[in-house]
Every structure is written in C-alpha cells, then in structure tokens.
CSV table of C-alpha atoms and ligand atoms in Angstrom, one decimal:
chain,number,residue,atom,x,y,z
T,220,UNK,CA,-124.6,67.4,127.6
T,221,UNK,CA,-123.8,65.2,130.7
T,222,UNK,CA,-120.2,63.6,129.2
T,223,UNK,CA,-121.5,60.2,130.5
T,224,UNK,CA,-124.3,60.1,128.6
T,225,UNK,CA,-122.8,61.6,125.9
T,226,UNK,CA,-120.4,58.1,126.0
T,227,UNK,CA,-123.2,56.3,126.5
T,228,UNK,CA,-125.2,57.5,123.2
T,229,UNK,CA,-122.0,57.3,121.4
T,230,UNK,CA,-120.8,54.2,122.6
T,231,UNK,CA,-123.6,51.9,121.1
T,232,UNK,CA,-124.1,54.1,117.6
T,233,UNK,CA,-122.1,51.6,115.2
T,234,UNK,CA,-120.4,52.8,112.0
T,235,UNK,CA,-120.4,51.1,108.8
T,236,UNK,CA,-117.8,52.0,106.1
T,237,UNK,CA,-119.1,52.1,102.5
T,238,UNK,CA,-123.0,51.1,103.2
T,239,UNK,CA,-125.0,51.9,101.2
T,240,UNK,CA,-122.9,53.0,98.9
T,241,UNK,CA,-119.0,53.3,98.6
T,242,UNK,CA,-117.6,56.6,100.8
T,243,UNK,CA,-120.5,56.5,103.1
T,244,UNK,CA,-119.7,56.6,106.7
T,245,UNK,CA,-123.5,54.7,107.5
T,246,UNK,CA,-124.1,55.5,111.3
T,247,UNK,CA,-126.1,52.5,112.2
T,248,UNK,CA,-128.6,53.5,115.0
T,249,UNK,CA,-130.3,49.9,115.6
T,250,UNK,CA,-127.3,49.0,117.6
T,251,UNK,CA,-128.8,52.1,119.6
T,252,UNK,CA,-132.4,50.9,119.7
T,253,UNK,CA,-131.5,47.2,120.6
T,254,UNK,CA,-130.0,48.6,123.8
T,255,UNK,CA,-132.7,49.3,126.5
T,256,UNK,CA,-130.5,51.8,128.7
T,257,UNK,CA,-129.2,53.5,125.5
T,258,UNK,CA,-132.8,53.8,124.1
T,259,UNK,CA,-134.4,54.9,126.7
T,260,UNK,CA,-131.9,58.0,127.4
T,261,UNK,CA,-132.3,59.1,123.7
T,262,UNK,CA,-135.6,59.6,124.4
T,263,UNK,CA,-135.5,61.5,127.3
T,264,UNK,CA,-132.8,63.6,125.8
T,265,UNK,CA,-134.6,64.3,122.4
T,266,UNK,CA,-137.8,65.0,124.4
T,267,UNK,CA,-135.8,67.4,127.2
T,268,UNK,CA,-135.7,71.2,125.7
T,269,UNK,CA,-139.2,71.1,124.2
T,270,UNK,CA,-141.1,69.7,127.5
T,271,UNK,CA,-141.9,72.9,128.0
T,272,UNK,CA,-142.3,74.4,124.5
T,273,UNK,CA,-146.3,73.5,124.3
T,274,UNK,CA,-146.0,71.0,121.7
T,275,UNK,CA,-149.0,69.8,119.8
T,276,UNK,CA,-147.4,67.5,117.5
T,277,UNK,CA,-144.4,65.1,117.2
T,278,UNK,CA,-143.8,64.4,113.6
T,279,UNK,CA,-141.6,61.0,112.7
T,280,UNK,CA,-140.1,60.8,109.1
T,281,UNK,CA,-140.7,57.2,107.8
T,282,UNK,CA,-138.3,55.0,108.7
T,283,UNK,CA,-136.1,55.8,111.5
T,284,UNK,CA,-137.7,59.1,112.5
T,285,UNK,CA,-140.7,56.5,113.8
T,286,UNK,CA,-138.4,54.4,116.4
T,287,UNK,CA,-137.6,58.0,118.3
T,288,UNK,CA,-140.3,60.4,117.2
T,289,UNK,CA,-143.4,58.0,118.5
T,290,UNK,CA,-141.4,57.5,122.3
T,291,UNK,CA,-140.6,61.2,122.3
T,292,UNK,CA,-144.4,61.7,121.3
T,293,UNK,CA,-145.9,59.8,124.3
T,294,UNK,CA,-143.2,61.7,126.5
T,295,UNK,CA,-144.5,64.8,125.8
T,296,UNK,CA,-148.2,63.4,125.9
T,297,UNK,CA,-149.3,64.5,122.2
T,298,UNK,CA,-149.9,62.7,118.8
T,299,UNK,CA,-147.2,61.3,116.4
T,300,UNK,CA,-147.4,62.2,113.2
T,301,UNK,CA,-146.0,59.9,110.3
T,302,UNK,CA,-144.4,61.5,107.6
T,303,UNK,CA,-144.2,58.3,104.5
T,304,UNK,CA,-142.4,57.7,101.8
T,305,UNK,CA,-145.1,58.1,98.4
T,306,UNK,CA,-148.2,55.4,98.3
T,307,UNK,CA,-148.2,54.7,101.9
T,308,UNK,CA,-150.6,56.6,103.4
T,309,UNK,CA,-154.4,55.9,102.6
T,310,UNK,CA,-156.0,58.7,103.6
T,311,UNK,CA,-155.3,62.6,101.3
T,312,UNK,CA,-152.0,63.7,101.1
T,313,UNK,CA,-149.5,66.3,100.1
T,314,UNK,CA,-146.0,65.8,99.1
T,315,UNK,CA,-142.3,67.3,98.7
T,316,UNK,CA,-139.9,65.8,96.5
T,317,UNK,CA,-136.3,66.1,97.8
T,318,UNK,CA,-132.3,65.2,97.7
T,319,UNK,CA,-130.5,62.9,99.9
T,320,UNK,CA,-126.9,62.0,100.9
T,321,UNK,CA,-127.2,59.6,98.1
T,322,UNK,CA,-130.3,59.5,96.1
T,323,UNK,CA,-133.9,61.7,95.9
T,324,UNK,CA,-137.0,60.8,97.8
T,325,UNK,CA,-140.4,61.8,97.9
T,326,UNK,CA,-142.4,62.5,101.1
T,327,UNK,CA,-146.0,62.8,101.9
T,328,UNK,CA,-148.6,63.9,105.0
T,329,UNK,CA,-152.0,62.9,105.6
T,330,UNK,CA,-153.5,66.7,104.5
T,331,UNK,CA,-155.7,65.9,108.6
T,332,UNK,CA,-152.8,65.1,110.1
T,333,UNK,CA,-152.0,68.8,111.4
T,334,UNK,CA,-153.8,71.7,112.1
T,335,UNK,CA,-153.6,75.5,111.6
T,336,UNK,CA,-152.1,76.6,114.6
T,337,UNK,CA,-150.2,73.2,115.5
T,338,UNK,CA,-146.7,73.3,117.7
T,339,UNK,CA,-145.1,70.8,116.1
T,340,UNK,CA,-141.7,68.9,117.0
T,341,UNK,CA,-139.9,67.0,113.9
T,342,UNK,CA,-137.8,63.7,115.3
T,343,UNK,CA,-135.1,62.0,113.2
T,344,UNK,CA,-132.5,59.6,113.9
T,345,UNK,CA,-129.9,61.8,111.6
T,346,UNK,CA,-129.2,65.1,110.4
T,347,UNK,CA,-127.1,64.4,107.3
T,348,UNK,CA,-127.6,67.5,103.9
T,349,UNK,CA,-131.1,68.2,105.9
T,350,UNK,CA,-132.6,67.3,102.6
T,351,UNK,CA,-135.3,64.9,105.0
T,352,UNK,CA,-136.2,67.4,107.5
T,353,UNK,CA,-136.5,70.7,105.5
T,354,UNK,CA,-139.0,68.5,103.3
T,355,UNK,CA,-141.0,67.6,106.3
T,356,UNK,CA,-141.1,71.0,107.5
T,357,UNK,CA,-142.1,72.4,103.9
T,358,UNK,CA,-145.4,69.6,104.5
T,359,UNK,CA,-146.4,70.6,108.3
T,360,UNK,CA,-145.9,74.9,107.3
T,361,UNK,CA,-148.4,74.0,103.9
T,362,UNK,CA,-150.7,72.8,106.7
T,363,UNK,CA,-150.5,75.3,108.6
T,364,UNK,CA,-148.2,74.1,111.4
T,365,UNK,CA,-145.7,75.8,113.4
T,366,UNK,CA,-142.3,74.1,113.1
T,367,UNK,CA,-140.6,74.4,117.0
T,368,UNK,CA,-137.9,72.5,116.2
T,369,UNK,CA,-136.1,69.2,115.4
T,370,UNK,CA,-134.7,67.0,117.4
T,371,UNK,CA,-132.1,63.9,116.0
T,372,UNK,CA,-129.9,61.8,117.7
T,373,UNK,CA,-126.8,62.5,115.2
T,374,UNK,CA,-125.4,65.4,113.2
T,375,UNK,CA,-123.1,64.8,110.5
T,376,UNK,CA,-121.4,68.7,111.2
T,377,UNK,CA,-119.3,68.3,107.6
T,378,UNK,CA,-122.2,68.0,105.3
T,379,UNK,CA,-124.1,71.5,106.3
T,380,UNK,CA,-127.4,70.0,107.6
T,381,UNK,CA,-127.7,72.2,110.6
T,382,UNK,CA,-127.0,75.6,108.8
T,383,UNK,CA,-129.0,74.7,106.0
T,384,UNK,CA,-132.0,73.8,108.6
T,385,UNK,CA,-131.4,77.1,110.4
T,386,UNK,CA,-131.1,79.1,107.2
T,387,UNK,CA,-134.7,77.9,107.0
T,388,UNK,CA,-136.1,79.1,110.5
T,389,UNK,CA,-135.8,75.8,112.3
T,390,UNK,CA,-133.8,75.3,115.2
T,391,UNK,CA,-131.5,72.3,115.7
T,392,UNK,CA,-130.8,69.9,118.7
T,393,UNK,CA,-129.1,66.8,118.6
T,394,UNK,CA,-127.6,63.8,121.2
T,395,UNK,CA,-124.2,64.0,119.2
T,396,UNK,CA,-121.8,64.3,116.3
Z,551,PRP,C1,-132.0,58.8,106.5
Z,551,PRP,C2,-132.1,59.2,107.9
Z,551,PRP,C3,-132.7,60.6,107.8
Z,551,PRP,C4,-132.2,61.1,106.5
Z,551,PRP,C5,-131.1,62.1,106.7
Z,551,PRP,O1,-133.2,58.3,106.0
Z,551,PRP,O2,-132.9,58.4,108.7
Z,551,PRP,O3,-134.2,60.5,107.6
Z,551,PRP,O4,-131.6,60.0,105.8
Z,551,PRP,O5,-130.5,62.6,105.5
Z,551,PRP,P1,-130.6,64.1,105.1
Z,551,PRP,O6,-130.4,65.0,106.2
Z,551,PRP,O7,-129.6,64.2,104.0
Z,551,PRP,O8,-132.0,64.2,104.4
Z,551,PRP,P2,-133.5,57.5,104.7
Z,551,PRP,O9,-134.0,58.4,103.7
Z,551,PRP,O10,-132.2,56.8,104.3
Z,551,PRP,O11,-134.6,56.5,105.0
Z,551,PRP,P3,-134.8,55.3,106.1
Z,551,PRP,O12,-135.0,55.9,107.4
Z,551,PRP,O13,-136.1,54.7,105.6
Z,551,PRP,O14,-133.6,54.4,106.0
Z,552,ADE,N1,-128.7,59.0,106.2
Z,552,ADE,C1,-128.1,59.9,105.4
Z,552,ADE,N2,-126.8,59.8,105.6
Z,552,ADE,C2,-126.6,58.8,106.5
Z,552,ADE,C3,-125.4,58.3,107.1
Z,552,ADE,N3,-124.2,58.7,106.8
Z,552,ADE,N4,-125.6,57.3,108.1
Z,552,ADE,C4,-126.9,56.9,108.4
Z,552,ADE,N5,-128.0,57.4,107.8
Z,552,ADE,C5,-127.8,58.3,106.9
C-alpha cells in the first residue's frame, strides 16, 4: 500500500493498554471513524481489490464490522448484511457459537438475508484469533453463499487470525498491522 496512506490509517488508530482486560493491546478504531479524511480512505481501501470481484453481498459483524462494512456496501453498490449478536434480529435466524480474544460469543443471520449463489464480501474493523469472521463465514456457506473474501482495517499478525482464516478457504486483506 501507498506508504502515505498507510501513515495516515495508522496514525489515527489509537491503542489502549489493558482494555478490556489486563494484557490487551485494545486498538481503538473510533479515533479512525471520528476522522473524515481517515474514514473515508478506509473505505476506499477495504472496498479496492473486490470492485471487480462481482460482489452480491457485504456482510458487517455487529458492532464495528457495521461502521466499515455498510460504506464499503454502498461503494460497491450491493446490500449490507448484518451479522448480530443473539436476540437481535426479529426476523428467522441461524447461529454459530464461537471464541474470542477474551471471551465466547454467539452470532446470528437473518436465514433471507443471503441467497444460494451469493458473492459475498465479510468487513470487520479487526482480525484478532479470527474466531468473529470464521463464524460469520460458517452462517453465509449454511446459506448457501460464496465467501470472496474479508476485508478489515487491522491484523493482529501474532495471534494467527490470518492463517487460521486461510486454513479455512477465505482470503485475507487488510489496511495494516
Ligand atoms: C471485536 C472486533 C472483531 C473481533 C475480532 O469485536 O470488532 O469483530 O473482536 O476478534 P477475533 O478475530 O478474535 O474474533 P467484539 O466481539 O469485541 O465486538 P464489538 O465489535 O461489538 O465490540
Ligand atoms: N478485538 C479482539 N481483539 C482486539 C484488540 N486487541 N483490539 C481491538 N479489538 C479487538
């Protein structure tokens, strides 16, 4: 990536020692988001090597995944689709129980919300064990979907995320690390 942007995506990512938990390096994207430059280049460089990769889909992992997935959605001109934590979503659902950095979640997807056949982009603010995305993925494939890719604006390269992901047939890109 283009080293300037690369400082600039960088630059305004704040780290938090200890949150939420002691020994947790928390990289705090909202200094990101509150920065209209910064924000607006994520986007175009999440959205950038799957213009042209006939996406149906973007898929957003409740919370942060919404603040970049729905932008990068529009960008490519197809539907965002939420992924919630449990008891969120009104309509049917399926779910996947998963780990965490620091904790287990559950996740669930409207059972509409993606067809057979769908191209679908997952978007996350952070790639950390990979825990978030390989559940997501394991929701849009029992749908039938077709998982293109992810796309986050951080990896965290000492925790194994990315070769777990890949392990799993879905290709990586990220802003930084
Ligand atoms: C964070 C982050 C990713 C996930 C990454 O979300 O936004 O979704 O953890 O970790 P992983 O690769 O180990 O799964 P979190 O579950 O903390 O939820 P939030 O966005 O609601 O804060
Ligand atoms: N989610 C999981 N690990 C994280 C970290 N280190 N910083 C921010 N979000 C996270």
């Amino acid at each position: 990536m283009d080293l300037q942007n690369l400082a600039t995506i960088r630059n305004n990512i704040k780290t938090i020692p200890d949150y939420p938990k002691p020994g947790i390096q928390f990289r705090d994207v909202t200094s990101l988001i509150e920065h209209g430059e910064a924000f607006s280049l994520a986007i175009s460089l999440l959205t950038e090597p799957f213009k042209n990769a006939g996406i149906t889909k973007v898929v957003g992992t409740e919370a942060r995944g919404f603040i970049f997935g729905a932008p990068v959605a529009l960008a490519l001109g197809v539907g965002f689709v939420p992924v919630r934590k449990p008891n969120k979503l009104p309509r049917e659902t399926i779910d996947e129980t998963y780990e965490l950095e620091y904790g287990m979640d559950t996740l669930e997807l409207h059972v509409d919300a993606i067809e057979p056949g769908d191209k679908v982009l997952l978007v996350d603010d952070l790639l950390a064990t990979g825990g978030t995305i390989e559940a997501t993925a394991k929701l849009v494939r029992r749908m039938g979907g077709e998982v293109v890719g992810a796309s986050f604006v951080i990896s965290l390269p000492d925790i194994g995320g990315e070769q777990r992901l890949v392990e799993h047939g879905i290709e990586c890109h990220y802003l930084c690390q």
